[in-house]
Amino acid sequence: MSDLDNAIQQAISTIPECLAGGYVDLSSGMLLGIKTVDSHPEEVLEMLAAATADLFQGPNVVSIENMFKKARGLPLDDFHYFQEIIVNSENLIHVFMRTKENQDHVVTFVCRKTANLGMVITKARSALPKVEAAL
């Protein structure tokens, strides 16, 4: 098992009711690492990277970020306003977080919806540096 897989597995074990964790490179569209407690069809895993890229770099998201920059008199550069995105589905909490060192990398965790959202976010933020450093 790679260092990244180990770091993701360790993060999953500390985040309340966490079922899966992944590491996505937005620039290449690749899922660089994933650990889950259940097996999932390959098509679903392949779509994870594409869906994550759409969340953070879709045309409407980029437009909104550029409007924020313009309104604040900031340069239209590679800075991103959206650092974390939380998606609540019917049964799950999905946490997506940009890494600090590489803004094109996103770590994602999936937890049961019965988990305490505040603790999920706190523990996910706490795990981020270790997962990022493992790459």
Tab-separated table of N, CA and C in Angstrom, residues 3-133:
chain	number	residue	atom	x	y	z
A	3	ASP	N	2.064	5.303	0.416
A	3	ASP	CA	1.952	6.274	1.510
A	3	ASP	C	0.629	7.034	1.430
A	4	LEU	N	0.212	7.375	0.203
A	4	LEU	CA	-1.056	8.088	0.027
A	4	LEU	C	-2.225	7.221	0.479
A	5	ASP	N	-2.234	5.964	0.076
A	5	ASP	CA	-3.308	5.060	0.502
A	5	ASP	C	-3.335	4.926	2.018
A	6	ASN	N	-2.165	4.815	2.627
A	6	ASN	CA	-2.093	4.721	4.092
A	6	ASN	C	-2.634	5.975	4.762
A	7	ALA	N	-2.268	7.143	4.216
A	7	ALA	CA	-2.727	8.406	4.797
A	7	ALA	C	-4.239	8.553	4.656
A	8	ILE	N	-4.788	8.162	3.503
A	8	ILE	CA	-6.236	8.226	3.310
A	8	ILE	C	-6.930	7.273	4.276
A	9	GLN	N	-6.389	6.067	4.404
A	9	GLN	CA	-6.980	5.084	5.320
A	9	GLN	C	-6.952	5.587	6.765
A	10	GLN	N	-5.842	6.195	7.159
A	10	GLN	CA	-5.737	6.733	8.518
A	10	GLN	C	-6.759	7.860	8.728
A	11	ALA	N	-6.926	8.718	7.725
A	11	ALA	CA	-7.904	9.805	7.822
A	11	ALA	C	-9.316	9.247	7.972
A	12	ILE	N	-9.641	8.250	7.174
A	12	ILE	CA	-10.971	7.631	7.247
A	12	ILE	C	-11.247	7.122	8.656
A	13	SER	N	-10.220	6.573	9.277
A	13	SER	CA	-10.420	5.999	10.618
A	13	SER	C	-10.630	7.068	11.691
A	14	THR	N	-10.269	8.324	11.409
A	14	THR	CA	-10.427	9.384	12.411
A	14	THR	C	-11.662	10.258	12.178
A	15	ILE	N	-12.208	10.223	10.973
A	15	ILE	CA	-13.361	11.056	10.627
A	15	ILE	C	-14.633	10.281	10.965
A	16	PRO	N	-15.559	10.883	11.705
A	16	PRO	CA	-16.768	10.172	12.132
A	16	PRO	C	-17.567	9.570	10.969
A	17	GLU	N	-17.883	8.299	11.109
A	17	GLU	CA	-18.726	7.579	10.169
A	17	GLU	C	-18.273	7.716	8.716
A	18	CYS	N	-16.949	7.800	8.506
A	18	CYS	CA	-16.390	7.975	7.175
A	18	CYS	C	-16.371	6.639	6.434
A	19	LEU	N	-16.847	6.656	5.219
A	19	LEU	CA	-16.950	5.457	4.393
A	19	LEU	C	-15.916	5.412	3.278
A	20	ALA	N	-15.409	6.581	2.876
A	20	ALA	CA	-14.470	6.624	1.755
A	20	ALA	C	-13.675	7.913	1.777
A	21	GLY	N	-12.505	7.857	1.173
A	21	GLY	CA	-11.659	9.031	0.998
A	21	GLY	C	-10.953	8.930	-0.333
A	22	GLY	N	-10.710	10.059	-0.944
A	22	GLY	CA	-10.031	10.069	-2.234
A	22	GLY	C	-9.175	11.293	-2.406
A	23	TYR	N	-8.256	11.218	-3.367
A	23	TYR	CA	-7.350	12.317	-3.677
A	23	TYR	C	-7.412	12.534	-5.179
A	24	VAL	N	-7.803	13.732	-5.613
A	24	VAL	CA	-8.037	14.031	-7.022
A	24	VAL	C	-7.088	15.126	-7.490
A	25	ASP	N	-6.490	14.923	-8.658
A	25	ASP	CA	-5.687	15.946	-9.325
A	25	ASP	C	-6.585	16.583	-10.383
A	26	LEU	N	-7.015	17.819	-10.144
A	26	LEU	CA	-7.932	18.494	-11.051
A	26	LEU	C	-7.296	18.768	-12.407
A	27	SER	N	-5.999	19.055	-12.429
A	27	SER	CA	-5.352	19.413	-13.695
A	27	SER	C	-5.273	18.234	-14.656
A	28	SER	N	-5.062	17.039	-14.145
A	28	SER	CA	-4.994	15.860	-15.010
A	28	SER	C	-6.328	15.118	-15.083
A	29	GLY	N	-7.228	15.425	-14.133
A	29	GLY	CA	-8.496	14.715	-14.082
A	29	GLY	C	-8.370	13.303	-13.550
A	30	MET	N	-7.285	13.044	-12.823
A	30	MET	CA	-7.032	11.695	-12.325
A	30	MET	C	-7.354	11.543	-10.847
A	31	LEU	N	-7.865	10.384	-10.508
A	31	LEU	CA	-8.052	9.986	-9.125
A	31	LEU	C	-6.736	9.328	-8.700
A	32	LEU	N	-5.970	10.012	-7.857
A	32	LEU	CA	-4.633	9.545	-7.493
A	32	LEU	C	-4.635	8.520	-6.366
A	33	GLY	N	-5.689	8.531	-5.566
A	33	GLY	CA	-5.782	7.577	-4.476
A	33	GLY	C	-7.204	7.481	-3.990
A	34	ILE	N	-7.585	6.287	-3.544
A	34	ILE	CA	-8.927	6.107	-2.995
A	34	ILE	C	-8.918	4.911	-2.049
A	35	LYS	N	-9.663	5.063	-0.966
A	35	LYS	CA	-9.897	3.975	-0.013
A	35	LYS	C	-11.371	4.019	0.338
A	36	THR	N	-12.010	2.860	0.323
A	36	THR	CA	-13.424	2.782	0.673
A	36	THR	C	-13.665	1.567	1.566
A	37	VAL	N	-14.739	1.632	2.327
A	37	VAL	CA	-15.101	0.481	3.152
A	37	VAL	C	-15.926	-0.515	2.350
A	38	ASP	N	-16.512	-0.085	1.232
A	38	ASP	CA	-17.286	-0.953	0.338
A	38	ASP	C	-16.646	-0.924	-1.042
A	39	SER	N	-16.966	-1.907	-1.853
A	39	SER	CA	-16.490	-1.878	-3.238
A	39	SER	C	-17.482	-1.061	-4.074
A	40	HIS	N	-16.949	-0.417	-5.108
A	40	HIS	CA	-17.770	0.411	-5.991
A	40	HIS	C	-17.423	0.088	-7.430
A	41	PRO	N	-18.390	0.194	-8.333
A	41	PRO	CA	-18.094	-0.048	-9.748
A	41	PRO	C	-17.011	0.912	-10.248
A	42	GLU	N	-16.157	0.441	-11.120
A	42	GLU	CA	-15.063	1.252	-11.676
A	42	GLU	C	-15.582	2.534	-12.322
A	43	GLU	N	-16.754	2.461	-12.977
A	43	GLU	CA	-17.309	3.659	-13.632
A	43	GLU	C	-17.579	4.773	-12.629
A	44	VAL	N	-18.030	4.403	-11.442
A	44	VAL	CA	-18.319	5.395	-10.405
A	44	VAL	C	-17.025	6.055	-9.957
A	45	LEU	N	-15.989	5.268	-9.743
A	45	LEU	CA	-14.707	5.810	-9.302
A	45	LEU	C	-14.095	6.714	-10.369
A	46	GLU	N	-14.242	6.327	-11.632
A	46	GLU	CA	-13.707	7.150	-12.722
A	46	GLU	C	-14.438	8.493	-12.807
A	47	MET	N	-15.718	8.503	-12.512
A	47	MET	CA	-16.499	9.738	-12.574
A	47	MET	C	-16.215	10.664	-11.399
A	48	LEU	N	-15.679	10.130	-10.308
A	48	LEU	CA	-15.397	10.953	-9.129
A	48	LEU	C	-14.461	12.106	-9.464
A	49	ALA	N	-13.388	11.824	-10.186
A	49	ALA	CA	-12.435	12.885	-10.530
A	49	ALA	C	-13.086	13.934	-11.427
A	50	ALA	N	-13.858	13.495	-12.411
A	50	ALA	CA	-14.521	14.435	-13.326
A	50	ALA	C	-15.548	15.289	-12.585
A	51	ALA	N	-16.314	14.671	-11.710
A	51	ALA	CA	-17.322	15.420	-10.950
A	51	ALA	C	-16.660	16.419	-10.010
A	52	THR	N	-15.551	16.031	-9.399
A	52	THR	CA	-14.822	16.936	-8.506
A	52	THR	C	-14.278	18.129	-9.287
A	53	ALA	N	-13.749	17.867	-10.472
A	53	ALA	CA	-13.252	18.963	-11.319
A	53	ALA	C	-14.380	19.915	-11.676
A	54	ASP	N	-15.551	19.390	-11.994
A	54	ASP	CA	-16.696	20.250	-12.307
A	54	ASP	C	-17.085	21.116	-11.111
A	55	LEU	N	-17.043	20.548	-9.909
A	55	LEU	CA	-17.400	21.304	-8.705
A	55	LEU	C	-16.484	22.509	-8.491
A	56	PHE	N	-15.193	22.304	-8.726
A	56	PHE	CA	-14.217	23.355	-8.422
A	56	PHE	C	-13.821	24.203	-9.623
A	57	GLN	N	-13.929	23.648	-10.831
A	57	GLN	CA	-13.422	24.368	-11.997
A	57	GLN	C	-14.413	24.437	-13.147
A	58	GLY	N	-15.666	24.150	-12.875
A	58	GLY	CA	-16.676	24.278	-13.921
A	58	GLY	C	-16.765	25.728	-14.373
A	59	PRO	N	-17.239	25.965	-15.588
A	59	PRO	CA	-17.253	27.331	-16.121
A	59	PRO	C	-18.009	28.333	-15.252
A	60	ASN	N	-19.123	27.934	-14.662
A	60	ASN	CA	-19.881	28.858	-13.815
A	60	ASN	C	-19.138	29.166	-12.520
A	61	VAL	N	-18.457	28.186	-11.963
A	61	VAL	CA	-17.680	28.402	-10.734
A	61	VAL	C	-16.540	29.380	-11.015
A	62	VAL	N	-15.831	29.164	-12.109
A	62	VAL	CA	-14.734	30.060	-12.479
A	62	VAL	C	-15.263	31.472	-12.722
A	63	SER	N	-16.424	31.598	-13.361
A	63	SER	CA	-17.025	32.917	-13.604
A	63	SER	C	-17.347	33.631	-12.298
A	64	ILE	N	-17.915	32.898	-11.354
A	64	ILE	CA	-18.248	33.497	-10.057
A	64	ILE	C	-16.968	33.942	-9.341
A	65	GLU	N	-15.957	33.090	-9.332
A	65	GLU	CA	-14.698	33.473	-8.686
A	65	GLU	C	-14.108	34.718	-9.345
A	66	ASN	N	-14.160	34.799	-10.664
A	66	ASN	CA	-13.625	35.971	-11.363
A	66	ASN	C	-14.443	37.226	-11.068
A	67	MET	N	-15.749	37.079	-10.888
A	67	MET	CA	-16.573	38.238	-10.510
A	67	MET	C	-16.184	38.728	-9.117
A	68	PHE	N	-15.953	37.792	-8.180
A	68	PHE	CA	-15.506	38.177	-6.840
A	68	PHE	C	-14.180	38.930	-6.918
A	69	LYS	N	-13.258	38.434	-7.713
A	69	LYS	CA	-11.946	39.086	-7.845
A	69	LYS	C	-12.103	40.492	-8.415
A	70	LYS	N	-12.891	40.609	-9.476
A	70	LYS	CA	-13.099	41.912	-10.111
A	70	LYS	C	-13.728	42.899	-9.142
A	71	ALA	N	-14.744	42.459	-8.394
A	71	ALA	CA	-15.438	43.330	-7.438
A	71	ALA	C	-14.491	43.805	-6.338
A	72	ARG	N	-13.498	42.999	-6.026
A	72	ARG	CA	-12.539	43.342	-4.966
A	72	ARG	C	-11.255	43.968	-5.507
A	73	GLY	N	-11.208	44.201	-6.825
A	73	GLY	CA	-10.045	44.826	-7.438
A	73	GLY	C	-8.812	43.935	-7.440
A	74	LEU	N	-9.023	42.640	-7.449
A	74	LEU	CA	-7.919	41.687	-7.433
A	74	LEU	C	-7.598	41.219	-8.850
A	75	PRO	N	-6.364	40.790	-9.067
A	75	PRO	CA	-6.006	40.292	-10.404
A	75	PRO	C	-6.737	38.985	-10.725
A	76	LEU	N	-7.025	38.788	-11.999
A	76	LEU	CA	-7.663	37.549	-12.440
A	76	LEU	C	-6.574	36.482	-12.599
A	77	ASP	N	-6.167	35.934	-11.464
A	77	ASP	CA	-5.070	34.965	-11.445
A	77	ASP	C	-5.587	33.582	-11.074
A	78	ASP	N	-4.699	32.721	-10.607
A	78	ASP	CA	-5.063	31.345	-10.269
A	78	ASP	C	-5.587	31.176	-8.846
A	79	PHE	N	-5.751	32.275	-8.107
A	79	PHE	CA	-6.297	32.184	-6.753
A	79	PHE	C	-7.746	31.699	-6.825
A	80	HIS	N	-8.127	30.810	-5.901
A	80	HIS	CA	-9.487	30.266	-5.872
A	80	HIS	C	-10.174	30.628	-4.561
A	81	TYR	N	-11.397	31.159	-4.666
A	81	TYR	CA	-12.175	31.473	-3.476
A	81	TYR	C	-12.739	30.219	-2.828
A	82	PHE	N	-13.163	29.279	-3.647
A	82	PHE	CA	-13.804	28.088	-3.117
A	82	PHE	C	-12.749	27.069	-2.706
A	83	GLN	N	-12.583	26.910	-1.405
A	83	GLN	CA	-11.583	26.003	-0.847
A	83	GLN	C	-12.199	24.705	-0.350
A	84	GLU	N	-13.435	24.772	0.087
A	84	GLU	CA	-14.144	23.589	0.582
A	84	GLU	C	-15.569	23.610	0.045
A	85	ILE	N	-16.043	22.437	-0.314
A	85	ILE	CA	-17.426	22.301	-0.754
A	85	ILE	C	-18.011	21.106	-0.009
A	86	ILE	N	-19.180	21.313	0.605
A	86	ILE	CA	-19.875	20.260	1.326
A	86	ILE	C	-21.152	19.957	0.544
A	87	VAL	N	-21.340	18.692	0.212
A	87	VAL	CA	-22.539	18.263	-0.504
A	87	VAL	C	-23.251	17.240	0.360
A	88	ASN	N	-24.515	17.507	0.648
A	88	ASN	CA	-25.343	16.563	1.400
A	88	ASN	C	-26.269	15.857	0.419
A	89	SER	N	-26.115	14.543	0.319
A	89	SER	CA	-27.024	13.770	-0.517
A	89	SER	C	-28.051	13.095	0.388
A	90	GLU	N	-28.835	12.229	-0.160
A	90	GLU	CA	-29.905	11.595	0.606
A	90	GLU	C	-29.393	10.910	1.872
A	91	ASN	N	-28.283	10.191	1.767
A	91	ASN	CA	-27.777	9.416	2.900
A	91	ASN	C	-26.346	9.748	3.304
A	92	LEU	N	-25.705	10.657	2.586
A	92	LEU	CA	-24.271	10.871	2.781
A	92	LEU	C	-23.903	12.344	2.877
A	93	ILE	N	-22.760	12.582	3.502
A	93	ILE	CA	-22.103	13.891	3.518
A	93	ILE	C	-20.832	13.738	2.689
A	94	HIS	N	-20.657	14.608	1.707
A	94	HIS	CA	-19.467	14.586	0.854
A	94	HIS	C	-18.677	15.859	1.142
A	95	VAL	N	-17.433	15.719	1.548
A	95	VAL	CA	-16.582	16.862	1.862
A	95	VAL	C	-15.464	16.917	0.824
A	96	PHE	N	-15.332	18.050	0.147
A	96	PHE	CA	-14.290	18.263	-0.854
A	96	PHE	C	-13.438	19.435	-0.395
A	97	MET	N	-12.113	19.239	-0.300
A	97	MET	CA	-11.219	20.299	0.197
A	97	MET	C	-9.999	20.430	-0.712
A	98	ARG	N	-9.741	21.656	-1.163
A	98	ARG	CA	-8.497	21.907	-1.896
A	98	ARG	C	-7.334	21.735	-0.930
A	99	THR	N	-6.234	21.218	-1.433
A	99	THR	CA	-5.055	21.136	-0.580
A	99	THR	C	-4.399	22.512	-0.506
A	100	LYS	N	-3.595	22.722	0.500
A	100	LYS	CA	-2.985	24.039	0.717
A	100	LYS	C	-1.796	24.284	-0.211
A	101	GLU	N	-1.002	23.245	-0.459
A	101	GLU	CA	0.217	23.401	-1.261
A	101	GLU	C	-0.050	23.406	-2.763
A	102	ASN	N	-1.061	22.677	-3.206
A	102	ASN	CA	-1.367	22.598	-4.625
A	102	ASN	C	-2.861	22.797	-4.817
A	103	GLN	N	-3.234	23.959	-5.320
A	103	GLN	CA	-4.644	24.309	-5.478
A	103	GLN	C	-5.366	23.452	-6.515
A	104	ASP	N	-4.628	22.657	-7.286
A	104	ASP	CA	-5.242	21.756	-8.255
A	104	ASP	C	-5.470	20.362	-7.690
A	105	HIS	N	-5.211	20.172	-6.411
A	105	HIS	CA	-5.451	18.887	-5.765
A	105	HIS	C	-6.588	19.029	-4.764
A	106	VAL	N	-7.450	18.032	-4.738
A	106	VAL	CA	-8.606	18.026	-3.839
A	106	VAL	C	-8.664	16.693	-3.113
A	107	VAL	N	-8.865	16.767	-1.806
A	107	VAL	CA	-9.086	15.576	-0.989
A	107	VAL	C	-10.581	15.523	-0.696
A	108	THR	N	-11.147	14.345	-0.814
A	108	THR	CA	-12.581	14.198	-0.576
A	108	THR	C	-12.850	13.056	0.394
A	109	PHE	N	-13.850	13.259	1.230
A	109	PHE	CA	-14.282	12.237	2.181
A	109	PHE	C	-15.794	12.094	2.085
A	110	VAL	N	-16.268	10.872	2.259
A	110	VAL	CA	-17.695	10.582	2.231
A	110	VAL	C	-18.067	9.915	3.552
A	111	CYS	N	-19.056	10.497	4.226
A	111	CYS	CA	-19.492	9.992	5.539
A	111	CYS	C	-21.002	9.764	5.533
A	112	ARG	N	-21.445	8.945	6.455
A	112	ARG	CA	-22.896	8.766	6.614
A	112	ARG	C	-23.523	10.095	7.053
A	113	LYS	N	-24.740	10.314	6.635
A	113	LYS	CA	-25.420	11.562	6.973
A	113	LYS	C	-25.727	11.675	8.461
A	114	THR	N	-25.693	10.562	9.174
A	114	THR	CA	-25.948	10.587	10.617
A	114	THR	C	-24.764	11.136	11.407
A	115	ALA	N	-23.614	11.305	10.750
A	115	ALA	CA	-22.436	11.857	11.423
A	115	ALA	C	-22.681	13.331	11.756
A	116	ASN	N	-22.032	13.799	12.802
A	116	ASN	CA	-22.092	15.212	13.183
A	116	ASN	C	-21.271	16.004	12.165
A	117	LEU	N	-21.928	16.888	11.421
A	117	LEU	CA	-21.268	17.623	10.342
A	117	LEU	C	-20.079	18.435	10.844
A	118	GLY	N	-20.229	19.077	11.984
A	118	GLY	CA	-19.129	19.871	12.540
A	118	GLY	C	-17.906	19.030	12.833
A	119	MET	N	-18.125	17.846	13.393
A	119	MET	CA	-16.996	16.949	13.684
A	119	MET	C	-16.394	16.396	12.396
A	120	VAL	N	-17.226	16.103	11.405
A	120	VAL	CA	-16.716	15.622	10.117
A	120	VAL	C	-15.779	16.669	9.513
A	121	ILE	N	-16.226	17.923	9.484
A	121	ILE	CA	-15.410	18.992	8.900
A	121	ILE	C	-14.132	19.201	9.715
A	122	THR	N	-14.250	19.236	11.028
A	122	THR	CA	-13.087	19.438	11.896
A	122	THR	C	-12.049	18.336	11.695
A	123	LYS	N	-12.500	17.093	11.705
A	123	LYS	CA	-11.574	15.965	11.550
A	123	LYS	C	-11.008	15.896	10.133
A	124	ALA	N	-11.806	16.235	9.133
A	124	ALA	CA	-11.319	16.248	7.755
A	124	ALA	C	-10.246	17.319	7.578
A	125	ARG	N	-10.483	18.504	8.134
A	125	ARG	CA	-9.466	19.570	8.060
A	125	ARG	C	-8.195	19.163	8.775
A	126	SER	N	-8.352	18.475	9.881
A	126	SER	CA	-7.191	18.019	10.646
A	126	SER	C	-6.390	16.966	9.868
A	127	ALA	N	-7.069	16.134	9.099
A	127	ALA	CA	-6.408	15.074	8.343
A	127	ALA	C	-5.768	15.574	7.060
A	128	LEU	N	-6.237	16.700	6.540
A	128	LEU	CA	-5.777	17.206	5.238
A	128	LEU	C	-4.256	17.320	5.114
A	129	PRO	N	-3.554	17.929	6.061
A	129	PRO	CA	-2.093	18.075	5.879
A	129	PRO	C	-1.359	16.736	5.750
A	130	LYS	N	-1.787	15.730	6.512
A	130	LYS	CA	-1.129	14.429	6.445
A	130	LYS	C	-1.393	13.732	5.107
A	131	VAL	N	-2.612	13.835	4.636
A	131	VAL	CA	-2.936	13.225	3.345
A	131	VAL	C	-2.165	13.943	2.236
A	132	GLU	N	-2.153	15.253	2.283
A	132	GLU	CA	-1.445	16.039	1.269
A	132	GLU	C	0.042	15.732	1.267
A	133	ALA	N	0.635	15.601	2.444
A	133	ALA	CA	2.075	15.337	2.550
A	133	ALA	C	2.454	13.950	2.060
